[in-house]
PDB file of C-alpha atoms in Angstrom:
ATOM      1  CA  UNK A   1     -45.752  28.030 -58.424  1.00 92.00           C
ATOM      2  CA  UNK A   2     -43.833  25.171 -59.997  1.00 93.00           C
ATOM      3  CA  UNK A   3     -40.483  27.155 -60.600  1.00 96.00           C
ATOM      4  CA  UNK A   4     -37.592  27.674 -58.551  1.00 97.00           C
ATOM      5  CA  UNK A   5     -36.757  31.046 -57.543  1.00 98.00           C
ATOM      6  CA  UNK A   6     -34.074  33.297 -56.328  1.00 98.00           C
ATOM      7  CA  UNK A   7     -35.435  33.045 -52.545  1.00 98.00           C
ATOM      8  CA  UNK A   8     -36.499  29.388 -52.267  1.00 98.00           C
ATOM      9  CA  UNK A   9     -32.548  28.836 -53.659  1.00 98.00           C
ATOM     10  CA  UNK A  10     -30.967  31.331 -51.035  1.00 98.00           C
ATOM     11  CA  UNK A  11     -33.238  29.482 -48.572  1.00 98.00           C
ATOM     12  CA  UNK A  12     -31.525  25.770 -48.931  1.00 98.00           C
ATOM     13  CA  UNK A  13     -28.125  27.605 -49.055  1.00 98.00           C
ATOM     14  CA  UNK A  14     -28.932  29.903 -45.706  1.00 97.00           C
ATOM     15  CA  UNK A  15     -30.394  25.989 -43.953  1.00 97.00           C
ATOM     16  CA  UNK A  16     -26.176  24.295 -45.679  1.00 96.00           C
ATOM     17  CA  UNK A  17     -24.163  26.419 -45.879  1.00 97.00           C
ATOM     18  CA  UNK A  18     -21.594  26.935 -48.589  1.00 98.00           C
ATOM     19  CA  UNK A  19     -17.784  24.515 -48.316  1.00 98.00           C
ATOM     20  CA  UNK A  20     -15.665  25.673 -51.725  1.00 97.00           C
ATOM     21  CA  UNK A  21     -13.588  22.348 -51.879  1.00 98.00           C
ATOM     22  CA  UNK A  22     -14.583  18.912 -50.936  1.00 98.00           C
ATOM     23  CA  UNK A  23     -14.575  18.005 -47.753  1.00 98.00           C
ATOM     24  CA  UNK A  24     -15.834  14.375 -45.842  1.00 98.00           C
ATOM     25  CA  UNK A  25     -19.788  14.605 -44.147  1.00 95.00           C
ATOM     26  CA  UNK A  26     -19.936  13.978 -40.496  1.00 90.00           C
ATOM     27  CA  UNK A  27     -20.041   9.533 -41.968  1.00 92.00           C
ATOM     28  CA  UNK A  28     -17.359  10.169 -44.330  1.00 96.00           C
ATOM     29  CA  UNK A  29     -18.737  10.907 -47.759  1.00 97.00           C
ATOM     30  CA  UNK A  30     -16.753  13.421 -50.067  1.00 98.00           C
ATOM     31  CA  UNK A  31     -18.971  16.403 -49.953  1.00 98.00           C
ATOM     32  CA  UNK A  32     -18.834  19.968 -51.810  1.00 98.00           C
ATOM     33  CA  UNK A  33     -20.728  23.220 -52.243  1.00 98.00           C
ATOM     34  CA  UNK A  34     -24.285  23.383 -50.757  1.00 98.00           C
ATOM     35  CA  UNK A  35     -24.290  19.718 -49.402  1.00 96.00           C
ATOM     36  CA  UNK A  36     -23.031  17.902 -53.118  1.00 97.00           C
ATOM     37  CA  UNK A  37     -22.107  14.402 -53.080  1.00 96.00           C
ATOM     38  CA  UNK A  38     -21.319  12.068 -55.811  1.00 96.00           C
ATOM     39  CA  UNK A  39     -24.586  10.938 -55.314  1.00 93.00           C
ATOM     40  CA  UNK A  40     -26.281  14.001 -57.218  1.00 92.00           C
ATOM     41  CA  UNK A  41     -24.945  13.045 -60.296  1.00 90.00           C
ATOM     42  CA  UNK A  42     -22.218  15.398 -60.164  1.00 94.00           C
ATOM     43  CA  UNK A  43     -18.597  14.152 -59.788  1.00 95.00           C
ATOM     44  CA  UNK A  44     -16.987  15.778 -56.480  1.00 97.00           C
ATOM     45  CA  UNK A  45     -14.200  13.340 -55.684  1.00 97.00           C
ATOM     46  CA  UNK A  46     -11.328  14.004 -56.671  1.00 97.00           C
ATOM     47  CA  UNK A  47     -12.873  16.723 -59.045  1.00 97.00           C
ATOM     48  CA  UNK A  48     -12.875  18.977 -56.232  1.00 98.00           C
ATOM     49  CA  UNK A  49     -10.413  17.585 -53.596  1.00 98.00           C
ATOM     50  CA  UNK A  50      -8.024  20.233 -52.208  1.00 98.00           C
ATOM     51  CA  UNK A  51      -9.494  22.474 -55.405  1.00 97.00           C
ATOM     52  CA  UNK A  52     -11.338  25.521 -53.906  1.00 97.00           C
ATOM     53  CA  UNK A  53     -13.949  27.174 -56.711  1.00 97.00           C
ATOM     54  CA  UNK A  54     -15.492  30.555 -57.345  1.00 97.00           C
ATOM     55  CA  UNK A  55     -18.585  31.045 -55.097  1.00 97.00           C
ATOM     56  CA  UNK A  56     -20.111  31.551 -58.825  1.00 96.00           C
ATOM     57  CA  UNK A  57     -19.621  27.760 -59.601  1.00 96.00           C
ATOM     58  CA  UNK A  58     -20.577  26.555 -56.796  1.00 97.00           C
ATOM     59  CA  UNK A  59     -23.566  27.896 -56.613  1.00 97.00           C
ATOM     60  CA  UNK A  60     -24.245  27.515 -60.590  1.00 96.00           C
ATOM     61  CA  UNK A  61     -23.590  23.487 -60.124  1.00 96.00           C
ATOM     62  CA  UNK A  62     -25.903  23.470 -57.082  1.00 97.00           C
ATOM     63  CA  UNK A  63     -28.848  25.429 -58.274  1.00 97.00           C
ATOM     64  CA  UNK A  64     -28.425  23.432 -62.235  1.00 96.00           C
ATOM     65  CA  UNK A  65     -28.899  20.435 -59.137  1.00 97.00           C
ATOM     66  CA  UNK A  66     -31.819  21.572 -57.626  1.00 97.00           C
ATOM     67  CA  UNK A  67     -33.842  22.300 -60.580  1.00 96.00           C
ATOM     68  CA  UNK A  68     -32.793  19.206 -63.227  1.00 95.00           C
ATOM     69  CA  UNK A  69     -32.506  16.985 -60.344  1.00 96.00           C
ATOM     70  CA  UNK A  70     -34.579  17.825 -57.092  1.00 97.00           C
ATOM     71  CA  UNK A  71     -37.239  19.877 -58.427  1.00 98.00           C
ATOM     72  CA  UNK A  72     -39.108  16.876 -61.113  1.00 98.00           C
ATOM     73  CA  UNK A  73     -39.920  14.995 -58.116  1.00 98.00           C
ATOM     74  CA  UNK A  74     -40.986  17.719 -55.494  1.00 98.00           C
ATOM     75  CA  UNK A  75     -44.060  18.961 -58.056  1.00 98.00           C
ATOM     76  CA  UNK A  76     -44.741  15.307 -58.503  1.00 98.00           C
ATOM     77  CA  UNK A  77     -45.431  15.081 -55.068  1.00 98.00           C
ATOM     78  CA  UNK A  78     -47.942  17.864 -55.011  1.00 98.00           C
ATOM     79  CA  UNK A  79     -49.513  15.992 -57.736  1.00 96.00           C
ATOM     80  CA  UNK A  80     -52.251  18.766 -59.110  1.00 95.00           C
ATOM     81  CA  UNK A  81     -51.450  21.173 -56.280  1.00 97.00           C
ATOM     82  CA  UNK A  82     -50.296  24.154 -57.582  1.00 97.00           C
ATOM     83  CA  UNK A  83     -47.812  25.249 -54.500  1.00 98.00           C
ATOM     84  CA  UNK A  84     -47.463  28.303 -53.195  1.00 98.00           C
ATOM     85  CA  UNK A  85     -43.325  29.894 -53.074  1.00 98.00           C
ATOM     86  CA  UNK A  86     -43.384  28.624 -49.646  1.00 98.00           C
ATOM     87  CA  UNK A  87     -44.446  25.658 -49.610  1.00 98.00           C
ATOM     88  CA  UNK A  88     -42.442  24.728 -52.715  1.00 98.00           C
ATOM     89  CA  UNK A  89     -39.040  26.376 -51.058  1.00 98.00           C
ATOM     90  CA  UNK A  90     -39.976  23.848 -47.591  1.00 98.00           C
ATOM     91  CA  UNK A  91     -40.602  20.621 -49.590  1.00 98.00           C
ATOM     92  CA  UNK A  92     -37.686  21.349 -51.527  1.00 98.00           C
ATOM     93  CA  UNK A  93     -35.468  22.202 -48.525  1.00 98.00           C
ATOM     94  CA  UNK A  94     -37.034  18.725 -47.239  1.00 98.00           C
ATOM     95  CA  UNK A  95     -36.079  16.617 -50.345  1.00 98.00           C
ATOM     96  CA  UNK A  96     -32.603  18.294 -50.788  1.00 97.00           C
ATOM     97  CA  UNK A  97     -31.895  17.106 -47.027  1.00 95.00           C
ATOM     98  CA  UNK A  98     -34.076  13.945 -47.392  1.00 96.00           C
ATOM     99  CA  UNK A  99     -34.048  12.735 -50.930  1.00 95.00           C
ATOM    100  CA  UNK A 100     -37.473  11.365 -49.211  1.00 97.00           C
ATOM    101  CA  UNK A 101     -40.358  13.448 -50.311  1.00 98.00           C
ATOM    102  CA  UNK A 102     -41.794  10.230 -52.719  1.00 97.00           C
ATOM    103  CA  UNK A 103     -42.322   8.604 -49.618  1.00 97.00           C
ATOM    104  CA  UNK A 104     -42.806  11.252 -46.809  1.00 98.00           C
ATOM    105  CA  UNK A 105     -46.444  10.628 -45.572  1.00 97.00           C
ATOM    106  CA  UNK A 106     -46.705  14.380 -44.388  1.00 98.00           C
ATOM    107  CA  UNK A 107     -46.807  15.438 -47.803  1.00 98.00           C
ATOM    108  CA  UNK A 108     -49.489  12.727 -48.951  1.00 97.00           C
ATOM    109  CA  UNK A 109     -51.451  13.994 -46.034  1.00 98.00           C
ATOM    110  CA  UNK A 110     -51.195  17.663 -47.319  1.00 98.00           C
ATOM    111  CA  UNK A 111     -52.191  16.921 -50.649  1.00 97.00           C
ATOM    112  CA  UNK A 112     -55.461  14.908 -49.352  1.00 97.00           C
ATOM    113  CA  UNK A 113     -56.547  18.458 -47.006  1.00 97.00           C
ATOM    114  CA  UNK A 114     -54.956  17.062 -43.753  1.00 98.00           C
ATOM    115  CA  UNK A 115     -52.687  19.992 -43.118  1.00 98.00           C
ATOM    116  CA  UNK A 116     -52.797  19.751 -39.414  1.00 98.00           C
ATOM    117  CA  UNK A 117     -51.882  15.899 -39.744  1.00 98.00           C
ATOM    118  CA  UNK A 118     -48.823  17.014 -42.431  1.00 98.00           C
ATOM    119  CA  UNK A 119     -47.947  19.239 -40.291  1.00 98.00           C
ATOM    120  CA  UNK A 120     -47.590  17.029 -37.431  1.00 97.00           C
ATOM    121  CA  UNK A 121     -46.160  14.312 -39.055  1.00 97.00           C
ATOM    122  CA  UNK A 122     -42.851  16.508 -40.979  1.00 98.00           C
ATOM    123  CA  UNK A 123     -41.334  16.502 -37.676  1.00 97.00           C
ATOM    124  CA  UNK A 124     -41.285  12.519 -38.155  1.00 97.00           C
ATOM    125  CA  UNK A 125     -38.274  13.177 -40.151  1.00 97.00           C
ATOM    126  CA  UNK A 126     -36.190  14.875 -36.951  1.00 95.00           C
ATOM    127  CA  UNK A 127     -33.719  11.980 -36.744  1.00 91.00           C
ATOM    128  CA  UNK A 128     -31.358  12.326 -35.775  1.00 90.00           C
ATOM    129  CA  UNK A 129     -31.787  15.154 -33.329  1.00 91.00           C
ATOM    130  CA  UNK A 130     -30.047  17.659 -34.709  1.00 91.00           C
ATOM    131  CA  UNK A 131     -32.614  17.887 -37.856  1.00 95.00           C
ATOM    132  CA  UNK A 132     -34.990  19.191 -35.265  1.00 97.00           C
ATOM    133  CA  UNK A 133     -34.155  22.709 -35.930  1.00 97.00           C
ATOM    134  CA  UNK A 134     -34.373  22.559 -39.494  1.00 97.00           C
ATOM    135  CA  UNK A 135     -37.682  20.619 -39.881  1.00 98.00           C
ATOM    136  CA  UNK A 136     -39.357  23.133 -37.414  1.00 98.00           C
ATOM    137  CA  UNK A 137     -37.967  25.991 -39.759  1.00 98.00           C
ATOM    138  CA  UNK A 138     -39.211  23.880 -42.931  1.00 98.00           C
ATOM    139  CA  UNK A 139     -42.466  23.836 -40.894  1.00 98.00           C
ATOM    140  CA  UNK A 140     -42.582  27.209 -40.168  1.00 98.00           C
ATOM    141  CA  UNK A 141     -42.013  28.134 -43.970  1.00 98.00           C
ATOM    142  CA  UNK A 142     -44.616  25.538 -45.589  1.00 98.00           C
ATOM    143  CA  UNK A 143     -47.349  26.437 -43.208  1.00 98.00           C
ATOM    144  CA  UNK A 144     -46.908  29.560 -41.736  1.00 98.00           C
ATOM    145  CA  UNK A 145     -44.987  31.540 -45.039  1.00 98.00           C
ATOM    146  CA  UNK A 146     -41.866  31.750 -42.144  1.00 98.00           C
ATOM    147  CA  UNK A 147     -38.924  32.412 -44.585  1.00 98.00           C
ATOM    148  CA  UNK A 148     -35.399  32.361 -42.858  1.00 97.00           C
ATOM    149  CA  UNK A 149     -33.305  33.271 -45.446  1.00 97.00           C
ATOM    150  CA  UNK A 150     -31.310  36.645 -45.138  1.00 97.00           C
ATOM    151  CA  UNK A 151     -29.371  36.687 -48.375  1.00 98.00           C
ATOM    152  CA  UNK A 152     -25.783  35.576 -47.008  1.00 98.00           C
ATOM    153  CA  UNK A 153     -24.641  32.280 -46.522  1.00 98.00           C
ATOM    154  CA  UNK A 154     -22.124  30.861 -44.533  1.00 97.00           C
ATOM    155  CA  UNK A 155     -18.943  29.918 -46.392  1.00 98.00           C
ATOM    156  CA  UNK A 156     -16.568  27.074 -44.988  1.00 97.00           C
ATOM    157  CA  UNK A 157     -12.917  26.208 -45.954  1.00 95.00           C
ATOM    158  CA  UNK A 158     -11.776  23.120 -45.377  1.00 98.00           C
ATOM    159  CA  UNK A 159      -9.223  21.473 -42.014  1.00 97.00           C
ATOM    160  CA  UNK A 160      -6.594  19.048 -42.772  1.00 97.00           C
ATOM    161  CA  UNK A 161      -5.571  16.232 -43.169  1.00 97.00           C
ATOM    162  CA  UNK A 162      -9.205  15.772 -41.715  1.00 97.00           C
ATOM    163  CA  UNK A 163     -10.879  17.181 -44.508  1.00 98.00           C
ATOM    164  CA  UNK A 164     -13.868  18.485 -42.385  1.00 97.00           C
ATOM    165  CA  UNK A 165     -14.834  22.241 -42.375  1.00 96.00           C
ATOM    166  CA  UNK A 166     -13.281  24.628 -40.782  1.00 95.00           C
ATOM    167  CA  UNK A 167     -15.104  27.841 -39.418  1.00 91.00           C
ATOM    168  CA  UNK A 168     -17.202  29.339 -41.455  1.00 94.00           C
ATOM    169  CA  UNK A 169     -17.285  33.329 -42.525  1.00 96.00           C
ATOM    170  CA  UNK A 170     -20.792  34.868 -43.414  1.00 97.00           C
ATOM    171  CA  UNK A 171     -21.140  36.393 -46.520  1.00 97.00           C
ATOM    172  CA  UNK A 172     -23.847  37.810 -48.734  1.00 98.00           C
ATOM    173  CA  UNK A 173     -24.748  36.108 -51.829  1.00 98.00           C
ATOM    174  CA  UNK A 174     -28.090  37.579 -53.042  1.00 98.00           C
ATOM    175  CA  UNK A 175     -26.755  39.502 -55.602  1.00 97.00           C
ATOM    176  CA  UNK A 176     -24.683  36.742 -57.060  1.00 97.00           C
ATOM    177  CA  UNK A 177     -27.978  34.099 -56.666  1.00 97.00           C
ATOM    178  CA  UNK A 178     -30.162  36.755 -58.428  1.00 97.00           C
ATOM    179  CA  UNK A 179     -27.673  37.231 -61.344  1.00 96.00           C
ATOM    180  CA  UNK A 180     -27.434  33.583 -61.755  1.00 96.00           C
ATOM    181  CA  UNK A 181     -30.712  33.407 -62.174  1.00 94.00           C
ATOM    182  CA  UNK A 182     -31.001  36.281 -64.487  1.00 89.00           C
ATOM    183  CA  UNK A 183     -28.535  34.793 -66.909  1.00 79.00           C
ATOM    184  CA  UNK A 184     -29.864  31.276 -66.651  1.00 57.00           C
ATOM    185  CA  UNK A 185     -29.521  29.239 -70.057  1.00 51.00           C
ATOM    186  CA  UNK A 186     -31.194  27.442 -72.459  1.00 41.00           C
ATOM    187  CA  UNK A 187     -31.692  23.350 -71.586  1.00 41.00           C
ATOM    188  CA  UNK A 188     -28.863  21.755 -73.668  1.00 35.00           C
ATOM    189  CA  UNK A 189     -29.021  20.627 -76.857  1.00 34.00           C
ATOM    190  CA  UNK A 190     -26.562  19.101 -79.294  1.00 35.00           C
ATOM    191  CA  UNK A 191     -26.060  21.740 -82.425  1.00 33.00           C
ATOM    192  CA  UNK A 192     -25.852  20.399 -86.135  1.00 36.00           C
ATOM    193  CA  UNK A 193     -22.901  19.996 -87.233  1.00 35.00           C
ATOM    194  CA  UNK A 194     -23.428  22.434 -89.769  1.00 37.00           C
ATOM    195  CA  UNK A 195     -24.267  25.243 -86.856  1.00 36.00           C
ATOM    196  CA  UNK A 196     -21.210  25.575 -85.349  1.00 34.00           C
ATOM    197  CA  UNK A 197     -19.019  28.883 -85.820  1.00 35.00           C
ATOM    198  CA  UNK A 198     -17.046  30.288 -83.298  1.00 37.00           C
ATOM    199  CA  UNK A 199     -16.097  29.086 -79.760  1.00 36.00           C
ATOM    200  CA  UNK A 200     -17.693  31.682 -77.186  1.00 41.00           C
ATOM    201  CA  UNK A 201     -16.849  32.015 -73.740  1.00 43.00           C
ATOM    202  CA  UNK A 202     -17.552  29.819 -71.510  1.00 44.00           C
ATOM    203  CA  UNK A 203     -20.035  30.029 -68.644  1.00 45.00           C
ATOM    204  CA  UNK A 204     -20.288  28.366 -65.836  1.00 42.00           C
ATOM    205  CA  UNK A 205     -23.130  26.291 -67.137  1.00 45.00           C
ATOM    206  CA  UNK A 206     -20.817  25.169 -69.685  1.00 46.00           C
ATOM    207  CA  UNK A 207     -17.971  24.365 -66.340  1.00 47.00           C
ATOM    208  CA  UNK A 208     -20.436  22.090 -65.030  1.00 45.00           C
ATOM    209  CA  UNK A 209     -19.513  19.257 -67.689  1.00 40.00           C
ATOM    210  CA  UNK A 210     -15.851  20.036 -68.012  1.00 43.00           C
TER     211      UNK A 210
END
């Protein structure tokens, strides 16, 4: 499989969680949605500062992310491995997290038929400590087919003046991931001049470049 899917998507979310405005990381980065940063590519300071958005956009920005951005490099990794849904959902869980997987030796391993060694040697990325949990379920999910998805998410608002979340409410997104999905668009292209009639309406495709 070398296309994202509904599950491997609600899978990231259900390891970040969902925060609708931006908020600062535990070292102080401005950070929005299912763990965006400026870093992605995708302005989120002050874009997004004390601005809370439609579960719809934020999830439309963060899964036009994961497959422009994250996914290219994840199936370059497998090289001419054709992954399976799970083991394409871990390694992108791993790079989303990571940013890592063109240097991770436990996916080198893999690729070469060490799978006990690439097993082994994902946990090498369990620092700090708290990444324990996730790796293991990453593990669990690339070798074993262990999804842990359930189809909600937990959503966050935002404390202040800290700017850090706040407690987090659980709520079920499948439906709205699936639809996404279901109306995803065409890769942009610039019309001829000549082409263009009447505005439509805009999606939230369109919203990402606003």
């Amino acid at each position: 499989m070398r296309e994202l899917t509904p599950r491997i998507a609600l899978e990231l979310i259900a390891h970040e969680g969902i925060v609708t405005e931006a908020y600062k990381d535990s070292v102080g980065v401005w950070t929005w949605s299912v763990g965006i940063t400026d870093a992605s590519g995708h302005k989120v300071f002050p874009r997004y500062k004390d601005k809370p958005q439609p579960l719809e956009h934020c999830i439309g920005v963060y899964l036009w992310l994961l497959r422009e951005k994250y996914l290219p490099p994840v199936l370059a990794a497998f090289g001419r491995h054709d992954p399976s849904e799970a083991e394409l959902g871990a390694a992108l869980s791993f790079h989303w997290n990571t940013g890592a997987i063109a240097r991770a030796s436990w996916i080198g391993r893999f690729v070469k038929g060490d799978v006990e060694g690439a097993r082994k040697s994902m946990l090498d990325w369990a620092r700090p400590r708290e990444l324990l949990a996730r790796r293991r379920k990453e593990q669990a999910l690339f070798f074993d087919g262990q999804w842990s998805e359930d189809g909600t998410a937990l959503v966050y608002g935002v404390a202040k003046p800290s700017y850090k979340p706040a407690r987090g409410r659980r709520v079920p997104v499948r439906g709205l991931v699936e639809g996404l999905f279901e109306s995803k668009p065409a890769p942009l292209s610039a019309p001829a001049r000549g082409d263009i009639t009447q505005p439509e309406e805009k999606t939230w495709f369109d919203r990402l470049f606003e």
